[in-house]
mmCIF file of C-alpha atoms in Angstrom:
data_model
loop_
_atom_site.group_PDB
_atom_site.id
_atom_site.type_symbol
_atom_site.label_atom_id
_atom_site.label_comp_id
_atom_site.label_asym_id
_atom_site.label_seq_id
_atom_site.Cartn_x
_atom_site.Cartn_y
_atom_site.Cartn_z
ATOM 1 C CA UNK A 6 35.301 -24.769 5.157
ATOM 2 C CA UNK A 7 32.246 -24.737 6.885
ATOM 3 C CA UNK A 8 29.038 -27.095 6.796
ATOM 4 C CA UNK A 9 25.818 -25.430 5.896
ATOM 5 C CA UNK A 10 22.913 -27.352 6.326
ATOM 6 C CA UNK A 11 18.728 -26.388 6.826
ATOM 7 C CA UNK A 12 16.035 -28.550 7.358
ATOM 8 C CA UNK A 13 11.914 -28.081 7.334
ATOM 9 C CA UNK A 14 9.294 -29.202 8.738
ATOM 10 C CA UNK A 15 7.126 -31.127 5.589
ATOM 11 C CA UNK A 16 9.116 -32.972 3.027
ATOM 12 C CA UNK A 17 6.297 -32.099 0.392
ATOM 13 C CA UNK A 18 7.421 -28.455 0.850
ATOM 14 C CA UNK A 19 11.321 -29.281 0.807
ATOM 15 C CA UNK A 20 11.905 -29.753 -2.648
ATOM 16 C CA UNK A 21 11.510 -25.908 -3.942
ATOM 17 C CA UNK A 22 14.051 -25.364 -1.128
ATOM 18 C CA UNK A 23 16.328 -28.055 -2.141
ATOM 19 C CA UNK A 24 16.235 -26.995 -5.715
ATOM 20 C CA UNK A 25 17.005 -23.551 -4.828
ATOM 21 C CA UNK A 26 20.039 -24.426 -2.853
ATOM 22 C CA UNK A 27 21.280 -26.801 -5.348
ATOM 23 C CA UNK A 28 20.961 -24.074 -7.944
ATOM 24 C CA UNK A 29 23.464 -21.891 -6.425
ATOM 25 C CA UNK A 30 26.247 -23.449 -5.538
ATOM 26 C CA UNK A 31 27.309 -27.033 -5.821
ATOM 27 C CA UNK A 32 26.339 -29.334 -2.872
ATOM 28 C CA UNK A 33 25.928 -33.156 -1.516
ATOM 29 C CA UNK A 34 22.380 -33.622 -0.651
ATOM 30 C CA UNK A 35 20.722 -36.501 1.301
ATOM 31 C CA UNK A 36 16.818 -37.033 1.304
ATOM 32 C CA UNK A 37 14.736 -39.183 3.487
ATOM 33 C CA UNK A 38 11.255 -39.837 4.044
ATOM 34 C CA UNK A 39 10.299 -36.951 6.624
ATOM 35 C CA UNK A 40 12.792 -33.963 5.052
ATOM 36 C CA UNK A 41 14.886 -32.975 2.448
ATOM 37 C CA UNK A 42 18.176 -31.622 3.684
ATOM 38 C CA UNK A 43 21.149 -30.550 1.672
ATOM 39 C CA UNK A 44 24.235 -29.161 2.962
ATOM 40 C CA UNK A 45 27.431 -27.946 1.208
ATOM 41 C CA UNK A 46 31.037 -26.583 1.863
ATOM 42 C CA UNK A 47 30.014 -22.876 1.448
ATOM 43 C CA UNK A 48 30.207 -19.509 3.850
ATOM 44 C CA UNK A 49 27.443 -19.350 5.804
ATOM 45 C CA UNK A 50 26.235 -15.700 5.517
ATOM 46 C CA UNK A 51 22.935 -14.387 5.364
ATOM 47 C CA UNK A 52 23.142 -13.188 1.638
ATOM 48 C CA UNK A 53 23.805 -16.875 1.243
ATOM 49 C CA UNK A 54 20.764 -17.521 2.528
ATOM 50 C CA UNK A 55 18.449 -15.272 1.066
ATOM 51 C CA UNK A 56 19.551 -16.061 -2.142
ATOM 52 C CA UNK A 57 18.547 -19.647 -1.440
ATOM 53 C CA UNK A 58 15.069 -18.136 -0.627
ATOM 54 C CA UNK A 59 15.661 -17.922 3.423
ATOM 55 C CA UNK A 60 14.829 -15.151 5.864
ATOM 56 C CA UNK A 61 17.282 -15.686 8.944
ATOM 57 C CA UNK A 62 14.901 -15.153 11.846
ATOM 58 C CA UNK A 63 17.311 -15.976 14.967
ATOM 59 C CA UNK A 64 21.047 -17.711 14.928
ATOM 60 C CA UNK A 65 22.736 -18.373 17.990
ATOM 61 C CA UNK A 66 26.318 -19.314 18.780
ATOM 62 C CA UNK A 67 25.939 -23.162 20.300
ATOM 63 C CA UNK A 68 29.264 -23.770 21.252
ATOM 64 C CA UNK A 69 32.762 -22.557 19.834
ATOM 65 C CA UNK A 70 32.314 -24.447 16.144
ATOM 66 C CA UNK A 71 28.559 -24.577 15.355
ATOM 67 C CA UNK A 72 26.211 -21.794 14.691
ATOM 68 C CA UNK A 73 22.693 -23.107 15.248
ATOM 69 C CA UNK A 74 19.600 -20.781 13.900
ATOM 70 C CA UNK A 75 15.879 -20.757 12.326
ATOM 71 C CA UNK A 76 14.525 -19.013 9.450
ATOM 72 C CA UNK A 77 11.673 -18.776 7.183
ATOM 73 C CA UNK A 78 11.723 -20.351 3.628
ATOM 74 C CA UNK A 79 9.955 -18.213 0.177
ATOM 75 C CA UNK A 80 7.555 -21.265 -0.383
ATOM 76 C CA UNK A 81 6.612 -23.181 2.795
ATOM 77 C CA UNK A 82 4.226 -23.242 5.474
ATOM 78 C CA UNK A 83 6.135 -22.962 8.370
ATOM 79 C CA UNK A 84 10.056 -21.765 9.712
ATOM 80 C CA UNK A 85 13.011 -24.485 9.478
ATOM 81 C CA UNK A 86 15.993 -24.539 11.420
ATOM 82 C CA UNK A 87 19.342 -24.663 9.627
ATOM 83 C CA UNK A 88 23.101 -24.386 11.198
ATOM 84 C CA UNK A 89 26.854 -24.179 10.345
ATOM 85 C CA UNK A 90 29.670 -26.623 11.346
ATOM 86 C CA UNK A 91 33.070 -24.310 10.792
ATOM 87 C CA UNK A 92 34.745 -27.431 10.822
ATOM 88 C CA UNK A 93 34.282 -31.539 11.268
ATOM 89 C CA UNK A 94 33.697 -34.590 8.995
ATOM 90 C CA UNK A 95 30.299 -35.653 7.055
ATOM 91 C CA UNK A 96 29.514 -38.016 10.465
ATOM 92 C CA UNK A 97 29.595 -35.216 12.728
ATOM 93 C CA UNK A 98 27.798 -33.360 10.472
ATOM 94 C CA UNK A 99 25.065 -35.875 10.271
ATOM 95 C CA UNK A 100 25.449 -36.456 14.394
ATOM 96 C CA UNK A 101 24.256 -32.597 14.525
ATOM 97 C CA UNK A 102 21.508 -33.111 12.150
ATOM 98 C CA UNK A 103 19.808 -36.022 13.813
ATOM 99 C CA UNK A 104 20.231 -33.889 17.519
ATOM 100 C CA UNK A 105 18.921 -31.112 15.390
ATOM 101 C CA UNK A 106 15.619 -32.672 13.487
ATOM 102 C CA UNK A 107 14.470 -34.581 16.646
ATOM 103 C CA UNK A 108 14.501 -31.425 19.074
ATOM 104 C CA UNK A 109 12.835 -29.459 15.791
ATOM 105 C CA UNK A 110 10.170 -31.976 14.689
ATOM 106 C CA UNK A 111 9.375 -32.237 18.792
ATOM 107 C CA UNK A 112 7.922 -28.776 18.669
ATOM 108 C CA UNK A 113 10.598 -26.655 19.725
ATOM 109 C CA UNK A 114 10.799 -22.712 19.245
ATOM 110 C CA UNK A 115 13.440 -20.626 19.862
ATOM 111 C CA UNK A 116 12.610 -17.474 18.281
ATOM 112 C CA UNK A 117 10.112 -15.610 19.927
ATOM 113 C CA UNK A 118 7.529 -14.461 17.257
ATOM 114 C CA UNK A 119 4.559 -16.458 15.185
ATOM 115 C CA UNK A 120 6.412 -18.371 12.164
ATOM 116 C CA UNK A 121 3.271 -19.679 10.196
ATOM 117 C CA UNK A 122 3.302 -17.622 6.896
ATOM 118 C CA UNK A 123 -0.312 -18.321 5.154
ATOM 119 C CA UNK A 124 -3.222 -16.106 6.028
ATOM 120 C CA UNK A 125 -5.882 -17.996 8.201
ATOM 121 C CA UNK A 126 -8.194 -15.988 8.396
ATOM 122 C CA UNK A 127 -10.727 -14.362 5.170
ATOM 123 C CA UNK A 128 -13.767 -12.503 5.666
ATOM 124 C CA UNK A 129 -15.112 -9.174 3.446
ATOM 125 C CA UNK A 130 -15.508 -6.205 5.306
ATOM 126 C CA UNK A 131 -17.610 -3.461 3.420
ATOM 127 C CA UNK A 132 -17.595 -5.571 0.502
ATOM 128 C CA UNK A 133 -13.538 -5.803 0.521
ATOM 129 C CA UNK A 134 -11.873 -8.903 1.060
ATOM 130 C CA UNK A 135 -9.430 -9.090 4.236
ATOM 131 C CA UNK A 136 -6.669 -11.220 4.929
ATOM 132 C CA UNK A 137 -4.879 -11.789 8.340
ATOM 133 C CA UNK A 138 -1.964 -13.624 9.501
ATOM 134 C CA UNK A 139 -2.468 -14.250 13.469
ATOM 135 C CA UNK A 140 -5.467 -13.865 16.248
ATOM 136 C CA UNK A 141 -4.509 -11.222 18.234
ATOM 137 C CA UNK A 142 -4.890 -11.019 22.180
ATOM 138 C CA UNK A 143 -4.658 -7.550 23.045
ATOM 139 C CA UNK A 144 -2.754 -6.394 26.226
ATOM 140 C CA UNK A 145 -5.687 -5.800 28.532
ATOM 141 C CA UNK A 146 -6.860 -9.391 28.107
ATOM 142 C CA UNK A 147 -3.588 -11.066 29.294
ATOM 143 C CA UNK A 148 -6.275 -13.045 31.978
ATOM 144 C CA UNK A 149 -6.882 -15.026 28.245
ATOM 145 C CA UNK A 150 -3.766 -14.878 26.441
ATOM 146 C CA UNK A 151 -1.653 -18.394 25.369
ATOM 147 C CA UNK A 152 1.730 -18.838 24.717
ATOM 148 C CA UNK A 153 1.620 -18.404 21.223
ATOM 149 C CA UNK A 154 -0.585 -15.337 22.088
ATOM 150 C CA UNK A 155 2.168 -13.868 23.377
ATOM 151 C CA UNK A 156 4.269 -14.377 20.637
ATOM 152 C CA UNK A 157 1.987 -12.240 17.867
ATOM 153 C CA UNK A 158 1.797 -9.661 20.827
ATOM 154 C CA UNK A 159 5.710 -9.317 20.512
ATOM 155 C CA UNK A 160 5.242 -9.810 17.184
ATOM 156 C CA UNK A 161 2.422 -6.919 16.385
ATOM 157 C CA UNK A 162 4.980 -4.570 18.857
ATOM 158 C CA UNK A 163 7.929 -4.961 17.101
ATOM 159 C CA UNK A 164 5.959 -4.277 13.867
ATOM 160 C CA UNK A 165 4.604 -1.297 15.332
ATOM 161 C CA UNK A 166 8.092 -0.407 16.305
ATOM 162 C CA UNK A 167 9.447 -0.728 13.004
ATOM 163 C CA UNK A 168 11.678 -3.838 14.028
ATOM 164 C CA UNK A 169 12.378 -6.988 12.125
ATOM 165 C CA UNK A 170 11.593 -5.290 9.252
ATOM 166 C CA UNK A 171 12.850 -8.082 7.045
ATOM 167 C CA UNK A 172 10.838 -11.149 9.006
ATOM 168 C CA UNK A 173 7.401 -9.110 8.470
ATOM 169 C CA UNK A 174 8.136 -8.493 4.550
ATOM 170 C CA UNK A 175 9.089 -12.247 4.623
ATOM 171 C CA UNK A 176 5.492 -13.404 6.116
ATOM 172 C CA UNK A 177 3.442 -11.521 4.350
ATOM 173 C CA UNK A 178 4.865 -11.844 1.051
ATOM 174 C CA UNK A 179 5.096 -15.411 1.494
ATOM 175 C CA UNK A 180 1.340 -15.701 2.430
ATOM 176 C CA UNK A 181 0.036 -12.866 -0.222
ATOM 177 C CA UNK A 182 1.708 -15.145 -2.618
ATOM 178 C CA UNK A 183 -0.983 -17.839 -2.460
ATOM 179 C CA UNK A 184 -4.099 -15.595 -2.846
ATOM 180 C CA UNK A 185 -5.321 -15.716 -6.036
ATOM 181 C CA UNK A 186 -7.292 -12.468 -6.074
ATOM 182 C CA UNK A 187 -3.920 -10.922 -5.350
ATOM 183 C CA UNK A 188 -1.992 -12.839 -7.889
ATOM 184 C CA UNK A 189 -4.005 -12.190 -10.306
ATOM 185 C CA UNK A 190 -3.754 -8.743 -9.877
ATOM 186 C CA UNK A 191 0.027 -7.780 -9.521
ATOM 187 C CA UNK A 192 0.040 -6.078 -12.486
ATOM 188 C CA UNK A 193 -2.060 -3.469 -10.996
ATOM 189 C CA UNK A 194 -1.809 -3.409 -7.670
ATOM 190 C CA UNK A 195 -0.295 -0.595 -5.519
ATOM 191 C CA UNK A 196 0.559 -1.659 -1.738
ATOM 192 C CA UNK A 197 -0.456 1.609 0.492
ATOM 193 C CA UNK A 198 -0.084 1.218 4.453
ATOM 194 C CA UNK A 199 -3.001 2.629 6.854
ATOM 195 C CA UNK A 200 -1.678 5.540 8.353
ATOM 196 C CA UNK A 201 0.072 5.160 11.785
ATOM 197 C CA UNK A 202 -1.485 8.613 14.495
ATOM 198 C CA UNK A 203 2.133 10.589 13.989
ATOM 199 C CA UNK A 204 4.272 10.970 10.574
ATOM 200 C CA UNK A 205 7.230 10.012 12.822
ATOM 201 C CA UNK A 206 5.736 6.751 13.710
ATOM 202 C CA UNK A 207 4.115 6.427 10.325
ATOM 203 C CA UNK A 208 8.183 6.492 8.566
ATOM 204 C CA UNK A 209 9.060 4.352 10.820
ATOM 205 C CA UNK A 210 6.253 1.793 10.716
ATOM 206 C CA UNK A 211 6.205 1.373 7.006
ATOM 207 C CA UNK A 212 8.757 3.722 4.723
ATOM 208 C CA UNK A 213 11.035 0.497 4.599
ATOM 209 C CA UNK A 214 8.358 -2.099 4.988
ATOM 210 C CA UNK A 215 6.537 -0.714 1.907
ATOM 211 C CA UNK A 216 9.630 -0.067 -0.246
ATOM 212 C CA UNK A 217 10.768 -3.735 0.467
ATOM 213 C CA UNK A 218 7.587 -5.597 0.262
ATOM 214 C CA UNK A 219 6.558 -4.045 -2.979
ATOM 215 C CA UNK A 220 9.701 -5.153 -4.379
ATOM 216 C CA UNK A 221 9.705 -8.641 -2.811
ATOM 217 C CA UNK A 222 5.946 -8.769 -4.330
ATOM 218 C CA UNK A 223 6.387 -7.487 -7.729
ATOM 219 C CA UNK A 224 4.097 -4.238 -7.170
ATOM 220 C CA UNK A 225 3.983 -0.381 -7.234
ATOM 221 C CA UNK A 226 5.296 1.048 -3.661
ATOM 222 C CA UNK A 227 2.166 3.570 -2.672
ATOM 223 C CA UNK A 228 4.036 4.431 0.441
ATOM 224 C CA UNK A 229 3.175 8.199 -0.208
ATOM 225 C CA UNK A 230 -0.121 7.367 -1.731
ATOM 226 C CA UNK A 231 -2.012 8.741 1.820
ATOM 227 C CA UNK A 232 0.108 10.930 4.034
ATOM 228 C CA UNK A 233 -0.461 12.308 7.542
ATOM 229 C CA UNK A 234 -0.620 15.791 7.584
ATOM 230 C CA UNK A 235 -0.816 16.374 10.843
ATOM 231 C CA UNK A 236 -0.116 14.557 13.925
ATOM 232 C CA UNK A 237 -3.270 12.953 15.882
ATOM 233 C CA UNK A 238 -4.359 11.298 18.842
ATOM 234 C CA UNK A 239 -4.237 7.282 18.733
ATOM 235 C CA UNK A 240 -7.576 5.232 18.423
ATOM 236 C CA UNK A 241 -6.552 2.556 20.231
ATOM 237 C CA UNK A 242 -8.640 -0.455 19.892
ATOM 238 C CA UNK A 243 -11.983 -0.146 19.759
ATOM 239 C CA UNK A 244 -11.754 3.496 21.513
ATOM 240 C CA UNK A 245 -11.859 6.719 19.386
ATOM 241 C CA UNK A 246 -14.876 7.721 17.565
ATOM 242 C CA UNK A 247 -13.882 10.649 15.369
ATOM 243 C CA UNK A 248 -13.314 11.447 11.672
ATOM 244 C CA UNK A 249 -10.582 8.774 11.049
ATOM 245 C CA UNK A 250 -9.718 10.452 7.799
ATOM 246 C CA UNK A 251 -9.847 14.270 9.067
ATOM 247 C CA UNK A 252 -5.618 14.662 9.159
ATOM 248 C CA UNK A 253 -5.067 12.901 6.178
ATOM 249 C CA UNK A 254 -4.481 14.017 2.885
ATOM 250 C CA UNK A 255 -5.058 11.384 -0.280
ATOM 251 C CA UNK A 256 -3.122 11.182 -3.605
ATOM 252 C CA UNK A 257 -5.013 9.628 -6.432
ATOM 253 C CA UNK A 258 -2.415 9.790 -9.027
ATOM 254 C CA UNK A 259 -0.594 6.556 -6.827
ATOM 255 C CA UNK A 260 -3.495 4.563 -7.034
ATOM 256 C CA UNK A 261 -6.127 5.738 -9.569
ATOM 257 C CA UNK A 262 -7.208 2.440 -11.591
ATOM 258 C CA UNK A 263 -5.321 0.608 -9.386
ATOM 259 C CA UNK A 264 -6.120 -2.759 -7.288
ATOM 260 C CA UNK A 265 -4.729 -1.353 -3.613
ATOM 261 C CA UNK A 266 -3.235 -3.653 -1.167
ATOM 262 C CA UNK A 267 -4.157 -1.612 1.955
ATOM 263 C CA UNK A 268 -1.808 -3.159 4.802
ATOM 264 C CA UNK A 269 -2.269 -2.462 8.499
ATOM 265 C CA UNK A 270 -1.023 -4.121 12.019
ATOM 266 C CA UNK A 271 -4.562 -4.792 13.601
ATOM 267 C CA UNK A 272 -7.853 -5.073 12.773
ATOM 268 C CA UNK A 273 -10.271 -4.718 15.686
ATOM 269 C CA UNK A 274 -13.655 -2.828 15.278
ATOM 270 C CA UNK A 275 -13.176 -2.097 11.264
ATOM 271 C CA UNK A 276 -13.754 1.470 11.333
ATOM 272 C CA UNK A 277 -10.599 2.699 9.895
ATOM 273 C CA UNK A 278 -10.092 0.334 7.157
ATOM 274 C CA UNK A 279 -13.394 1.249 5.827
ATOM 275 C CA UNK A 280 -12.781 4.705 6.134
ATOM 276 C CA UNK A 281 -10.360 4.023 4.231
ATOM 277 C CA UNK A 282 -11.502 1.974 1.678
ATOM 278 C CA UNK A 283 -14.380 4.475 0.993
ATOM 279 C CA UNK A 284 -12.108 7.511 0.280
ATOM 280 C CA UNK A 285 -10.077 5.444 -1.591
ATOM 281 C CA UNK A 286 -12.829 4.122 -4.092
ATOM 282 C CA UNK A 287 -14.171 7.622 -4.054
ATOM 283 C CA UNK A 288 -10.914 9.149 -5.309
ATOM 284 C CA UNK A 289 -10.382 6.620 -8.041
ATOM 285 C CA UNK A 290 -9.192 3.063 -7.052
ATOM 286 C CA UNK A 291 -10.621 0.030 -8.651
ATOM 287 C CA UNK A 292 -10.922 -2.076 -5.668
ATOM 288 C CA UNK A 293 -9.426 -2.542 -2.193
ATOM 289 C CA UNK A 294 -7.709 -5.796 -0.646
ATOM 290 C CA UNK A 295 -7.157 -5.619 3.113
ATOM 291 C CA UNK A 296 -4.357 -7.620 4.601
ATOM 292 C CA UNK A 297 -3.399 -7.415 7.924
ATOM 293 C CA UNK A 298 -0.639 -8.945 10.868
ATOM 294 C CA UNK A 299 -3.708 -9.362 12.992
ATOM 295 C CA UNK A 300 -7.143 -9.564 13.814
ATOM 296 C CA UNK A 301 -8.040 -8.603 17.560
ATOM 297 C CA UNK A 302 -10.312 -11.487 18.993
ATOM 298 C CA UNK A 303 -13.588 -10.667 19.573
ATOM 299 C CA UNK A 304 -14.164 -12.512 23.297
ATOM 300 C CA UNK A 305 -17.850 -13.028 24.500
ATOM 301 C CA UNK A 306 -17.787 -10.485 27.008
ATOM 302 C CA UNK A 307 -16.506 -7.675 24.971
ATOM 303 C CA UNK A 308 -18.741 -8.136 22.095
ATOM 304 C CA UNK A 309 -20.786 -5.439 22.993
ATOM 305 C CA UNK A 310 -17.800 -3.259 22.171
ATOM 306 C CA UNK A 311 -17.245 -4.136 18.759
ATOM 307 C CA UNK A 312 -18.764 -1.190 16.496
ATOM 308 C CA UNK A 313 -18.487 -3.891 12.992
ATOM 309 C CA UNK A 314 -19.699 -7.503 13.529
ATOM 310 C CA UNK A 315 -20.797 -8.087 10.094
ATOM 311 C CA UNK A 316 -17.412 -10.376 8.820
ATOM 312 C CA UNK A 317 -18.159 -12.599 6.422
ATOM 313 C CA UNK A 318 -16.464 -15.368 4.634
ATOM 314 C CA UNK A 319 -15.998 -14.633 0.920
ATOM 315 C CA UNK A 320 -17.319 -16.610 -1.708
ATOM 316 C CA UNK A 321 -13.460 -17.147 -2.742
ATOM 317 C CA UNK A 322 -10.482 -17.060 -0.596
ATOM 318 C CA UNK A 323 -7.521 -18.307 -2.335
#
C-alpha cells in the first residue's frame, strides 16, 4: 500500500488540514513544533486529495517508488508539498519527510506559478471595492521584472488561456473566503466575468472557471449575465480608448438585486471595470465587488499613462 503524506508551511494553519485528512480515512499522524504532518496507507489519487481540501498543483515522478508533488490547501496561506511512497517502512517514510521539509521550508519552488492565496492588495475604484491576488509586470517591462514576476506572468497567460483551470478556482476561492464584505454577502451574490475581446476566447477564459468557482464559493454562476455580441478589437493595457461596453449586451434578470462579484485577469488603467460597474448598477445590481488575478504596476515612468490614479484604500478590507 502506498504512503501518503503532505506537509505546510505554518503549523498554526496545519491543523484544519490535519483534521480534514483524519476525517476521511483512518491514519497515523505525527506533529511537531514547525508542522503537522499525517500520512496513511491509502491510494494516492487526486480525488483523494481534494476531498482532504487539496488542489494538486504539480507531481513529479522522483524515482521508480516515490511520487513527489505540491499543492494548495482550502484554508492556508501558502502551497505545501506532499508525496507518495508505493512501498517502504515508517523509517523510510520519515527519511523522505525530513529530505522533504528541509528542501521545502528552505524556499524551494517547483511549480512555476504564484502560490500565495490571500488578496494583498484593496483599494475602491469608483466607489467599488477591488481585490487582487499578485502585482503584475507586464511583458514590455521585462527590463523590471523579478523572478516571482515571472511567475504571475505565466500565471495571468495560462489564465488567459483557459489553463489550470482548477489552480485559479483554488486561489481565488481560497482568498475570497476571508473577505468579509464577500462573506457576508453569499447569499446574494452572483459571480459575472469581464468580458474577454472574442466570444471564443471569452468560453474559454471563463465558461468553466465561472461554473466551478461559483460552486466552490457557494454563489449564483452569472456566466451569461453579460455576453459578447460581437467580436472586438483587444484594449490591451492601457491602449484603447473606445466605448468599452459598445459590443456587449447586459442581462439584468442574472443579477438584478444582486451583490456581483465582477472577476477579471488584470487591472491596469480601470476603465473597463468601471464601465462596467456603471452599466451594471444602472441595470439593477445592488453593488459591485471587483476581484482580480492582477493589478498591472504602475512604474514611475509610465505614470503618465495611467488614465485612473485615484485607488484608494477602503475604510474596511477584510
Amino acid at each position: 500500500m502506498p504512503l501518503l503524506r503532505s506537509s505546510r508551511r505554518r503549523a498554526a494553519s496545519w491543523a484544519r488540514s490535519h483534521a480534514a485528512c483524519a476525517a476521511s480515512t483512518s491514519s497515523v499522524s505525527r506533529t511537531t513544533a514547525s508542522s503537522i504532518s499525517c500520512w496513511r496507507p491509502v491510494p494516492a489519487t487526486e480525488e483523494h486529495f481534494a476531498r482532504c481540501g487539496w488542489y494538486i498543483v504539480s507531481q513529479t515522478d522522483f524515482n521508480s517508488r516515490l511520487t513527489i508533488g505540491m499543492g494548495l490547501y482550502e484554508s492556508g496561506n501558502l502551497a505545501g508539498f506532499m508525496y507518495r511512497l508505493d512501498s517502504g517502512s515508517e523509517d523510510e517514510a520519515r527519511f523522505w519527510n525530513n529530505i522533504l521539509v528541509f528542501t521545502f521550508f528552505n524556499g524551494f519552488r517547483k511549480a512555476f506559478f504564484p502560490l500565495d492565496n490571500r488578496f494583498q492588495g484593496f483599494f475602491r475604484l469608483d466607489g467599488s471595492l477591488c481585490l487582487y491576488l499578485y502585482d503584475y509586470c507586464p511583458v514590455r517591462r521585462n527590463d523590471k521584472i523579478t523572478f516571482e514576476g515571472k511567475k504571475v506572468s505565466n500565471a495571468v497567460w495560462r489564465f488567459k488561456s483557459g489553463e489550470q483551470t482548477d489552480l485559479f478556482v483554488k486561489l481565488f476561492s481560497i482568498a475570497a473566503s476571508h473577505i468579509r464584505a464577500i462573506q457576508e454577502n453569499r447569499h446574494r451574490a452572483v459571480l459575472v466575468p469581464v468580458p474577454a475581446s472574442t466570444r471564443e476566447k471569452h468560453r474559454t477564459r471563463y465558461e468553466a472557471f465561472c461554473r466551478k468557482l461559483s460552486a466552490d464559493m457557494g454563489i449564483a454562476d452569472g456566466y451569461g449575465a453579460i455576453t459578447v455580441a460581437y467580436d472586438r478589437a483587444q484594449f490591451k493595457g492601457t491602449h484603447g480608448n473606445g466605448d468599452r461596453t459598445a459590443n456587449l449586451e447586459f442581462h439584468p434578470e442574472r443579477f438584478r438585486g444582486k451583490c456581483v462579484l465582477l472577476v477579471d485577469d488584470v487591472l491596469t488603467t480601470g476603465a473597463t471595470f468601471i464601465a462596467l460597474r456603471r452599466k451594471l448598477i444602472a441595470h439593477g445590481a445592488k453593488f459591485v465587488i471587483g476581484m482580480f488575478l492582477a493589478k498591472t504596476i504602475a512604474f514611475e515612468d509610465e505614470r503618465k499613462d495611467l488614465s485612473i490614479n485615484d485607488y484608494t484604500n477602503p475604510t474596511t478590507s477584510e
